[in-house]
XYZ file of C-alpha atoms in Angstrom:
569
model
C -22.092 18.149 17.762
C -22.957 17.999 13.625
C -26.119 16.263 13.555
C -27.235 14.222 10.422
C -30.039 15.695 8.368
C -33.208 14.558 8.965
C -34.560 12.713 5.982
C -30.502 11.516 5.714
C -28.270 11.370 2.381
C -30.299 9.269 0.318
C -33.810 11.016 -0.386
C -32.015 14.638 -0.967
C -29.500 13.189 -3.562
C -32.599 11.128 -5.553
C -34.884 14.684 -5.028
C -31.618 16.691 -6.799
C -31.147 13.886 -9.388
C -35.349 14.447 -10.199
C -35.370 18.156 -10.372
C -32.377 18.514 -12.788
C -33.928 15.627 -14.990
C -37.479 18.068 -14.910
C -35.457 20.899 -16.026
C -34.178 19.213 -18.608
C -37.913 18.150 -20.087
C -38.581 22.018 -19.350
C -41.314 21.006 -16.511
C -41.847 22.337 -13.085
C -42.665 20.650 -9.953
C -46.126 19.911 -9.027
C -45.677 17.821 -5.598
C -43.378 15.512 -4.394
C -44.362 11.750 -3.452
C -42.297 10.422 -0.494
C -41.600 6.666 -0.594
C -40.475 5.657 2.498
C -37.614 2.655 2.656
C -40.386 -0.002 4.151
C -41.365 -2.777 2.302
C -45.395 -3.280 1.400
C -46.438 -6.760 -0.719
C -49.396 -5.267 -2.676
C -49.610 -1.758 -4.177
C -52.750 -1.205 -2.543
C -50.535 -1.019 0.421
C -48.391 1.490 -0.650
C -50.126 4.478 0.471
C -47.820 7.337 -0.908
C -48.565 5.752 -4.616
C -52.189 5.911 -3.777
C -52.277 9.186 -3.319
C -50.437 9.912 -5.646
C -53.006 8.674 -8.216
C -55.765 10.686 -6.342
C -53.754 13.906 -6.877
C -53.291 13.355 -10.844
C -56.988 12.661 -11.014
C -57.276 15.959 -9.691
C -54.637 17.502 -11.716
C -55.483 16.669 -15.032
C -52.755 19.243 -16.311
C -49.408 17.018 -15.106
C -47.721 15.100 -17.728
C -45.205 13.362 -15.911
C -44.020 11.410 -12.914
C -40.590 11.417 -12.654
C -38.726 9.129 -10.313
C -35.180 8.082 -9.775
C -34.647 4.613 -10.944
C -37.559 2.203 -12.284
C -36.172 -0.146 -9.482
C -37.017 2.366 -6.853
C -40.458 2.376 -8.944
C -41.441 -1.639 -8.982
C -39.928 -4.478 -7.564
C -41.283 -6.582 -9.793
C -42.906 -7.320 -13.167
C -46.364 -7.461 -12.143
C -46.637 -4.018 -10.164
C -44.141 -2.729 -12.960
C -47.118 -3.368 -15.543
C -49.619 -2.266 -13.342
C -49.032 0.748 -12.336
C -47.631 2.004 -15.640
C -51.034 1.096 -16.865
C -52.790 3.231 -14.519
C -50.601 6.147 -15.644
C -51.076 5.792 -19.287
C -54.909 5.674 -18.410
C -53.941 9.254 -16.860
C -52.506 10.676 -19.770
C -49.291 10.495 -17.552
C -45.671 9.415 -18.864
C -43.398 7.893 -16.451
C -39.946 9.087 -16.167
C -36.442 7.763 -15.252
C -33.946 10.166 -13.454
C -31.459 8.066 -14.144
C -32.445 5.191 -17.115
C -32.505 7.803 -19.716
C -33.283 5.754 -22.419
C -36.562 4.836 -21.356
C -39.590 6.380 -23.550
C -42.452 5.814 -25.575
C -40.800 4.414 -28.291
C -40.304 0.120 -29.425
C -37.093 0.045 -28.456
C -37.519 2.350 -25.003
C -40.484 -0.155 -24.241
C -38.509 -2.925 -24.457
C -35.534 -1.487 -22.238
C -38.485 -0.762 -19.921
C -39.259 -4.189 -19.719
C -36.086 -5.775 -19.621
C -35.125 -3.894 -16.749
C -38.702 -4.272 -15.082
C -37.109 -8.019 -14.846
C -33.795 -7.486 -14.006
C -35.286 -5.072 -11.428
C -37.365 -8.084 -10.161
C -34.162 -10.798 -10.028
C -31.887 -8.362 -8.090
C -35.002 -7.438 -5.897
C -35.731 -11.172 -5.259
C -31.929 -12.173 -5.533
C -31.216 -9.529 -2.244
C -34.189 -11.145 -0.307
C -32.490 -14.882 -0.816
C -29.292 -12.957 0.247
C -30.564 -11.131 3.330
C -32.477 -14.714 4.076
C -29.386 -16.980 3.959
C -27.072 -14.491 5.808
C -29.772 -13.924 8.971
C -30.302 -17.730 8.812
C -26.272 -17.604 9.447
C -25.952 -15.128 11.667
C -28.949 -16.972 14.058
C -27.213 -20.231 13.871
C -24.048 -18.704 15.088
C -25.945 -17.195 17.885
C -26.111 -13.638 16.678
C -29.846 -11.382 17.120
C -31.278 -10.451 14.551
C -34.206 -8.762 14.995
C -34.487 -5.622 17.495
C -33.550 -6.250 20.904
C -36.420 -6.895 23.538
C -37.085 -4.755 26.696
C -34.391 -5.568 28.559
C -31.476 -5.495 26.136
C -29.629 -2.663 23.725
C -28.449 -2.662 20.532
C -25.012 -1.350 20.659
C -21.720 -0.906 19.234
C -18.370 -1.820 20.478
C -15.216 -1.367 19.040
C -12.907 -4.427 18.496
C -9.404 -4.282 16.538
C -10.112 -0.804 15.338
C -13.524 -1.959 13.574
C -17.121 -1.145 14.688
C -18.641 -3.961 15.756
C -22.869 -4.346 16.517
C -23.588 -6.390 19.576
C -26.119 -6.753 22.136
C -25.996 -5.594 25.939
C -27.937 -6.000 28.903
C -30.132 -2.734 29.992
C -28.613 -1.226 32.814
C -32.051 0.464 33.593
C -34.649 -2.186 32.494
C -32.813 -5.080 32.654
C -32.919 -5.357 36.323
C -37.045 -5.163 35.911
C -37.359 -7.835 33.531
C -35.494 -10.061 35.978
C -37.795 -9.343 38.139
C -40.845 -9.842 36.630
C -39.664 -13.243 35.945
C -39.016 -13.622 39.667
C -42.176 -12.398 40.515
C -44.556 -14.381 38.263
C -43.068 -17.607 39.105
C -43.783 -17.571 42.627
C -47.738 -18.291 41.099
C -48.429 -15.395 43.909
C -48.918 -12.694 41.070
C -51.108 -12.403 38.206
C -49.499 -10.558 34.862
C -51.515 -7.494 35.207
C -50.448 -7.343 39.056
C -46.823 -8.083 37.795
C -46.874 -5.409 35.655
C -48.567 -3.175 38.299
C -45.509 -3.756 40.603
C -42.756 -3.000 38.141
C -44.495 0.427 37.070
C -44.542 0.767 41.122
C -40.305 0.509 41.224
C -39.523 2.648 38.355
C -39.915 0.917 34.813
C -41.094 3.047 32.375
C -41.114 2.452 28.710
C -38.997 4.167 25.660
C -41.057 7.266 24.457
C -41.426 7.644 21.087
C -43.832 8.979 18.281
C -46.732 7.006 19.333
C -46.334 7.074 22.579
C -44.700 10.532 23.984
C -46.413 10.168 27.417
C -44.416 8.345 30.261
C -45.691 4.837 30.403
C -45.372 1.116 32.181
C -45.091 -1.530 30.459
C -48.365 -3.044 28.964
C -49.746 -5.983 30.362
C -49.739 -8.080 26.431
C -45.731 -7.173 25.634
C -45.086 -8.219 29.405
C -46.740 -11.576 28.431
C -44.517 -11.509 25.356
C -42.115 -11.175 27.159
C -42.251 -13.966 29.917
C -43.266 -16.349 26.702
C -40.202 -15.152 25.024
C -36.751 -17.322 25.446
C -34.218 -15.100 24.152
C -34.240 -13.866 27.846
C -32.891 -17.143 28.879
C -30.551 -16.968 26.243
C -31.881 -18.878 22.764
C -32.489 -17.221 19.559
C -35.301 -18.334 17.312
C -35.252 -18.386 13.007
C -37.095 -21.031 11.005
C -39.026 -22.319 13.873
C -35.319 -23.653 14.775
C -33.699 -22.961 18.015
C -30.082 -21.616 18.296
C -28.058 -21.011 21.283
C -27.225 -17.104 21.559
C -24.448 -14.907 21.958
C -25.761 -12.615 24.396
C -26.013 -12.824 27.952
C -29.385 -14.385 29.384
C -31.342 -12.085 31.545
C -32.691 -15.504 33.765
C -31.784 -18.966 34.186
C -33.493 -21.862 32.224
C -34.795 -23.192 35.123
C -36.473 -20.079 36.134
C -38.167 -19.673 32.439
C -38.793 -23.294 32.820
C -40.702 -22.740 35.934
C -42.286 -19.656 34.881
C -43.510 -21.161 31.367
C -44.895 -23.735 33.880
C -46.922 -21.485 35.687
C -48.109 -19.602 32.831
C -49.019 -23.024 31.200
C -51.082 -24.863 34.119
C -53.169 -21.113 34.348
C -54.160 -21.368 30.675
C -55.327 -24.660 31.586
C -57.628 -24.143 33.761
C -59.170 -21.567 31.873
C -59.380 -19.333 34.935
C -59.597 -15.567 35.059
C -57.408 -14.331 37.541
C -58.246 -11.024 39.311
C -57.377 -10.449 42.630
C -57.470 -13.479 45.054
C -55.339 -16.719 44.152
C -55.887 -20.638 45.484
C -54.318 -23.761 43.941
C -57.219 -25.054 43.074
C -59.128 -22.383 41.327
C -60.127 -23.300 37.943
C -60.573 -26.866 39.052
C -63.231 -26.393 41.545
C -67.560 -26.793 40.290
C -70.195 -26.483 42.003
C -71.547 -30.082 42.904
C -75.113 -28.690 43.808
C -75.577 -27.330 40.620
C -74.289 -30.444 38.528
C -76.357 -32.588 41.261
C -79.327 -30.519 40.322
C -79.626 -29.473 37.028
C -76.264 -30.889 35.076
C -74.707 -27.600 35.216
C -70.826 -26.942 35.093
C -70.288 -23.819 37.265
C -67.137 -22.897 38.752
C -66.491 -21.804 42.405
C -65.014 -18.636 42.744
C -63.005 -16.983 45.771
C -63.656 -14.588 48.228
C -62.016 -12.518 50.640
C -64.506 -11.118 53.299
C -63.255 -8.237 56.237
C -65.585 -7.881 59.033
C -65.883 -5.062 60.899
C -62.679 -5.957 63.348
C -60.873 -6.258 60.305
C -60.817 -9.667 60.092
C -60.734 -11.442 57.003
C -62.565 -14.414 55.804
C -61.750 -16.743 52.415
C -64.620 -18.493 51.063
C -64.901 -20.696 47.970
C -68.626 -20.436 46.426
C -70.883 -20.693 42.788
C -70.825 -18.308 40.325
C -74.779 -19.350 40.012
C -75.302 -17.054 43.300
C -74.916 -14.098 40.615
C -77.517 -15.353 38.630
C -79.918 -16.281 42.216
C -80.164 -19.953 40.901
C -77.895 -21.733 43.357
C -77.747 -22.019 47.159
C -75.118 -23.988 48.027
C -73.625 -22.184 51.135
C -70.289 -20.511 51.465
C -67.830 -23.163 52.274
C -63.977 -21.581 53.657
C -61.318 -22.527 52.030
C -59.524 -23.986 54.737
C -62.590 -26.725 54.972
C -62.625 -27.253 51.786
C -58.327 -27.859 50.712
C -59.245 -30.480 53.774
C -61.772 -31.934 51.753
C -59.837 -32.156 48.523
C -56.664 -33.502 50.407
C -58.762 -36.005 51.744
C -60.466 -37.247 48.534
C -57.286 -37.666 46.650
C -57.338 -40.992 49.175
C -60.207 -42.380 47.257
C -58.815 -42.315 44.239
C -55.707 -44.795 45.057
C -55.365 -47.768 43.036
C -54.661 -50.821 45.423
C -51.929 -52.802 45.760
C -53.193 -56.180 44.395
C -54.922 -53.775 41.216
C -51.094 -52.516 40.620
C -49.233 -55.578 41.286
C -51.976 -57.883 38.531
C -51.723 -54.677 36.097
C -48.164 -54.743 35.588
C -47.847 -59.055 35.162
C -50.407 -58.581 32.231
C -48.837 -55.558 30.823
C -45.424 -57.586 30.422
C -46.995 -60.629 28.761
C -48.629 -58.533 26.749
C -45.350 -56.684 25.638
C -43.930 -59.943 25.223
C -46.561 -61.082 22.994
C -46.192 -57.849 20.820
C -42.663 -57.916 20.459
C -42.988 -61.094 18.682
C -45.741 -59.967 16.458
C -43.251 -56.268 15.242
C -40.560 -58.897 14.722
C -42.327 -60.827 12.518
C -43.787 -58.040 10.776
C -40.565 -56.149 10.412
C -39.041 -59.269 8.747
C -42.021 -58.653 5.910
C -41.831 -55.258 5.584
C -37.903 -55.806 4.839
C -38.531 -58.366 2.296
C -41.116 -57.006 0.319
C -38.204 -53.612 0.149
C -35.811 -56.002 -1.242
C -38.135 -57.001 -3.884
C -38.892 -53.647 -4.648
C -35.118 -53.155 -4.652
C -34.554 -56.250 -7.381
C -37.666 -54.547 -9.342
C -36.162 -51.230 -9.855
C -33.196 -52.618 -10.528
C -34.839 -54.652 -13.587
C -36.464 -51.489 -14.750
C -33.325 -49.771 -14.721
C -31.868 -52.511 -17.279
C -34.894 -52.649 -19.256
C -34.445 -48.834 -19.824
C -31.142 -49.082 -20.864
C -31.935 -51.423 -23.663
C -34.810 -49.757 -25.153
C -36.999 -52.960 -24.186
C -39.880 -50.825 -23.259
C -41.202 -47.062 -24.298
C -39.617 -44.380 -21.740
C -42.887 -43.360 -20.511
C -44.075 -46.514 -19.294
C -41.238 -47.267 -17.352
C -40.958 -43.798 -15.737
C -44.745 -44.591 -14.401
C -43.384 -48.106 -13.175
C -40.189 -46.117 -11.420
C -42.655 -43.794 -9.779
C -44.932 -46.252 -8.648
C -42.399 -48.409 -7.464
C -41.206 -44.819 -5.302
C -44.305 -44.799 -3.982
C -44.632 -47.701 -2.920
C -41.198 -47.916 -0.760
C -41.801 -44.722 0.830
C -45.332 -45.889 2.408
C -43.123 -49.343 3.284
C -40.129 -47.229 4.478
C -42.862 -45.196 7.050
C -44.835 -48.485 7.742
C -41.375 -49.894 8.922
C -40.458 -46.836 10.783
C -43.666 -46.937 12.877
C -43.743 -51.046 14.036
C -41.310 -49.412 16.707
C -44.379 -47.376 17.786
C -46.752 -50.307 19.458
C -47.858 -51.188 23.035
C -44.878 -50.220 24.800
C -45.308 -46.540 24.616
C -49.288 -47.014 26.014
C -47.975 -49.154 28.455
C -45.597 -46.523 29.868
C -48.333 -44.289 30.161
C -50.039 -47.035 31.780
C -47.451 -47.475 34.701
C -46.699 -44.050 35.180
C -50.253 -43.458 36.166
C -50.053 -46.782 38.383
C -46.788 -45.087 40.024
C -49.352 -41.296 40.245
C -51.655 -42.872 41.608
C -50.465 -45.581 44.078
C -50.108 -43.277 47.183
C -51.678 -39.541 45.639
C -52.992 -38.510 48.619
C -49.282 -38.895 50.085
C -48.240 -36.969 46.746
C -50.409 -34.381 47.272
C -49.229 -33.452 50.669
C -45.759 -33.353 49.739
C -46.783 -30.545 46.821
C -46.506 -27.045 47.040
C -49.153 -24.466 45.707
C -48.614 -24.714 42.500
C -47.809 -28.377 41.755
C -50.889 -29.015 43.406
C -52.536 -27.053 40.823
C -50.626 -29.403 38.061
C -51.665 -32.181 39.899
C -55.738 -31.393 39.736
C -55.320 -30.649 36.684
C -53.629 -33.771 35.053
C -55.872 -35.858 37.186
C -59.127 -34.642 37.254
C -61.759 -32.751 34.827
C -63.574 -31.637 37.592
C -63.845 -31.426 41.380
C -66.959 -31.079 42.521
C -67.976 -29.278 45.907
C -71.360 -30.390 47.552
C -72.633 -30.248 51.071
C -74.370 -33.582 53.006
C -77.203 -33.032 54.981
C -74.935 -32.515 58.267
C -73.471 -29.625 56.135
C -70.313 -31.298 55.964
C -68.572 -30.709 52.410
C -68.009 -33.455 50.338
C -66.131 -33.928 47.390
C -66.423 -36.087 44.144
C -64.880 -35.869 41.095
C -64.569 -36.694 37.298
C -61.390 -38.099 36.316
C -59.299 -37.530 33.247
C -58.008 -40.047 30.815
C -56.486 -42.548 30.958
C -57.376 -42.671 34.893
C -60.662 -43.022 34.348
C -60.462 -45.943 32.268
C -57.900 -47.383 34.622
C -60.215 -46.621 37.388
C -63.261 -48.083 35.919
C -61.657 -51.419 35.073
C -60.757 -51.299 38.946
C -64.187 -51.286 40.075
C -65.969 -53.165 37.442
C -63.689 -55.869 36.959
C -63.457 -57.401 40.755
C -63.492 -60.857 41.350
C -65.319 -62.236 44.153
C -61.941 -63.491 45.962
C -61.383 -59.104 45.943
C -58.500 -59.668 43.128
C -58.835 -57.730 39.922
C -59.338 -59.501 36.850
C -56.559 -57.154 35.333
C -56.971 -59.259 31.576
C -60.293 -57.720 31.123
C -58.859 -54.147 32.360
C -56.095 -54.229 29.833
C -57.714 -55.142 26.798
C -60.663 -52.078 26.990
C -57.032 -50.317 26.951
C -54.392 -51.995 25.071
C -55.944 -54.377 22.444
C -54.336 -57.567 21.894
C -51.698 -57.559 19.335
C -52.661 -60.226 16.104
C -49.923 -62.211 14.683
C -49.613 -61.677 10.630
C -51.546 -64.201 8.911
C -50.332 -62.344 5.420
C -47.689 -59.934 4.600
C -49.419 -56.744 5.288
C -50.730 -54.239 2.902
C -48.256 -51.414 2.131
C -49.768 -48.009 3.399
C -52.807 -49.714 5.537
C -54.017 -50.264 8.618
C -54.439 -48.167 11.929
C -52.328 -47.704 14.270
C -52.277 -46.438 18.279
C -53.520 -42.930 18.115
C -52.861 -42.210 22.086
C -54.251 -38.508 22.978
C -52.732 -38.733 26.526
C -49.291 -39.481 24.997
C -48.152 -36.501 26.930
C -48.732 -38.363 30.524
C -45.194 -40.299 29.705
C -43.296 -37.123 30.637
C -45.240 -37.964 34.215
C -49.315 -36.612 34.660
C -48.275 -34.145 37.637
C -46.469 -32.331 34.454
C -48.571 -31.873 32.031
C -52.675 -31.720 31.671
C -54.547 -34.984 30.920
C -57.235 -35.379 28.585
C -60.586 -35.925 27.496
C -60.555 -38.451 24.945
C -60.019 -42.363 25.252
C -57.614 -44.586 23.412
C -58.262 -45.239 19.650
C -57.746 -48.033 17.287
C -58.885 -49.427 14.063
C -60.888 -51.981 13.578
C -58.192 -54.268 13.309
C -56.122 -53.369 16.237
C -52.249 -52.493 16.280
C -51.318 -54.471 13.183
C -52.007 -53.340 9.582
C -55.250 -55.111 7.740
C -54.720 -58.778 6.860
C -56.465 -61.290 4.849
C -58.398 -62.023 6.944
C -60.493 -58.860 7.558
């Protein structure tokens, strides 16, 4: 079998091409300066040039540098300039294989230049080229970057032509699978994932860097469960494009497994060895009773001498010798936690008083956006008729060019920030007040909910509801459990216990409004570009809460509510 040389057909022909144009200035080689084809933004990054300078500061005695084109010099005008500088300050002349007409003379200077920026264009003009044609090739569902573990990069022949398409790894495609598999059952940890493959049989390419035999590394396995090409989309441009090649898993099971990786970044917990659904939510209730500390409880596994093993949840502070509160099991404690989800219900007459005021409240906003989109839509027209009166004025000459161009502009202005004013009256109570009755729905029966959950939707579910769960012990040693809810529950929450009438019905008004201010009818056309409007940081609870995490921050307004500023204020 004829094997290709190794530097290929390129690099000999340009060295040939060099030598014969040194012979012909009656010079002999001093070194040779290697250029590989890989692109570098700044010449400080091209390393070969670099020391290349070093060695003619050592050499004092060469005279020129010779290279094959001035486009395989510079790619553009800027390092063109510079570098030729730096040479000149060497007593160096530079030297075109090829572009004989290039010397020290006016006219050879100014060949040198124009071709310095012809060089650039054809440089930049292949980039645009290269661009547009991946940007192509991605939207008809081609790859086109280098396949991920799992895949190969092959060739096929179709109709007598060679054709480069993409293939499944008969060898490490199986192993990708399952890692996938594995990780979504929430039973394994990445490292321990990795760990198990290595265990079966995957080993990694060798290569230059790395000759030894090798797993795969726990970051690139991360990669690679982040990474949806395996499930059969190809990404360019931050745009999403179905592929061509055949997905290694199912969208549900990357759907899952993005799920799983998602709700453990949550938590902010560092998995090691033992796993619970409700690690990362767990803190220590002594030491928050105590001092106001936020320490987590940790798991673990204790074998007595029968072999017997033991699971205990307790504080991190018993590291540090600062807390005592006693090793609760686990199996006492996921009681405990099943049975507080019970107190955080919302009652029936709570729900049933909630929703009433959350429809006449809708009611009374829809009003207010139709009245307000009515303005918005005239004061466009008059915009419209404005313009339009410009536009004439222009054509006669009435006014200087200038002036009217600033009115035109203004004018611009001033319909865009309508045109987005308009665009957002769509976005008003209705979209809190989903949020609003999809936590009623959550938390209506969530002790219920939570018993119907596996492992690791219970670990969504802590962690959409609740900041913290904290673990305590009374003074029968029973543990008990309180918590600190996320919002919006806790605002929902405290308007159910502050806001209870002495019949036992809640005043559901009063809970609404420290939620959803009350919407203010126009008593003016509004002012284009002003106002506030609903800034809702748990906007993600729509999806549902046992989906995604809550958060910390309350529901923000302007001082003058939903509508834009009036008048008035």
């Amino acid at each position: 079998m004829q094997r290709s040389p190794p530097e290929g057909v390129s690099i000999p022909a340009q060295r040939e091409k060099v030598e014969e144009r040194g012979r012909e200035l009656g010079s002999s080689k001093a070194a040779e300066f290697v250029d590989p084809g890989r692109s570098a933004r700044t010449i400080d990054e091209r390393k070969e040039f670099q020391e290349m300078i070093a060695y003619l500061r050592e050499h004092p005695n060469v005279r020129y540098v010779i290279v094959y084109m001035l486009s395989r010099f510079a790619r553009n005008r800027l390092d063109d300039a510079s570098m030729v500088a730096t040479l000149e300050k060497l007593g160096v002349r530079l030297i075109s294989a090829v572009e004989k007409n290039i010397d020290d003379t006016p006219t050879g200077r100014m060949l040198h230049g124009m071709l310095a920026v012809i060089n650039e264009y054809a440089s930049s003009q292949s980039a645009e080229d290269v661009k547009y044609k991946m940007g192509q090739k991605a939207k008809n569902g081609g790859t086109i970057t280098r396949t991920p573990v799992g895949y190969l990069n092959t060739v096929e022949i179709v109709d007598g032509r060679r054709v480069r398409t993409v293939a499944i790894d008969p060898v490490r495609g199986p192993f990708i699978r399952l890692a996938f598999e594995l990780y979504a059952t929430g039973e394994y940890t990445v490292e321990e994932v990795a760990q198990e493959l290595y265990d079966q049989g995957l080993r990694m390419p060798r290569d230059a860097r790395y000759p030894e035999e090798r797993g795969i590394s726990t970051n690139r396995l991360y990669v690679v469960l982040r990474d949806d090409y395996y499930c059969g989309w190809i990404t360019h441009d931050d745009e999403k494009y179905q592929g061509r090649h055949t997905p290694l898993v199912a969208q549900d099971l990357f759907d899952h497994v993005q799920m799983v990786a998602s709700s453990r970044n949550i938590a902010r917990e560092r998995r090691r060895v033992h796993h619970h659904e409700l690690k990362g939510s767990l803190f220590c209730g002594s030491c928050h009773r105590l001092r106001g500390d936020r320490r987590r409880m940790i798991v673990q596994h204790a074998t007595n001498r029968h072999g017997n093993v033991y699971r205990y949840f307790f504080c991190n502070g018993r590291f540090d010798h600062i807390c005592e509160l006693p090793y609760a099991p686990i199996e006492q404690v996921e009681e405990a936690v099943e049975n507080h989800y019970a107190t955080v219900r919302f009652t029936p007459e709570f729900i049933a008083t909630m929703r009433a005021e959350l429809a006449a409240m809708i009611d009374e906003q829809q009003s207010t956006t139709k009245l307000l989109q009515v303005q918005l839509t005239k004061q466009l027209r008059a915009l419209d008729t404005k313009e339009s009166n410009l536009i004439d004025l222009a054509a006669d000459n009435s006014l200087p060019q200038a002036k009217i161009k600033a009115k035109l502009r203004e004018i611009t202005q001033q319909r865009d920030r309508l045109t987005a004013r308009l665009d957002d009256v769509d976005e008003d109570l209705s979209t809190a007040a989903e949020i609003v009755e999809t936590c009623l729905q959550l938390l209506q029966d969530p002790q219920a909910l939570y018993r119907r959950c596996n492992e690791q939707q219970r670990r969504q579910l802590n962690q959409a509801l609740f900041e913290a769960l904290y673990i305590d012990e009374d003074l029968n040693g029973d543990i008990q459990v309180s918590h600190r809810l996320k919002e919006p529950f806790g605002i929902l929450h405290a308007a159910q216990s502050q806001h209870q009438a002495a019949t036992g019905r809640p005043e559901a008004t009063a809970s609404l409004r420290a939620i959803l201010p009350t919407p203010k009818r126009q008593s003016a056309p509004p002012q284009p570009g002003k106002g506030a409007g609903l800034q809702l940081t748990g906007a993600a609870l729509v999806g549902g809460p046992w989906k995604v995490p809550g958060s910390n921050e309350l529901l923000m307004v302007g001082d003058t509510g939903f509508e834009p500023v009036t008048s008035s204020v």
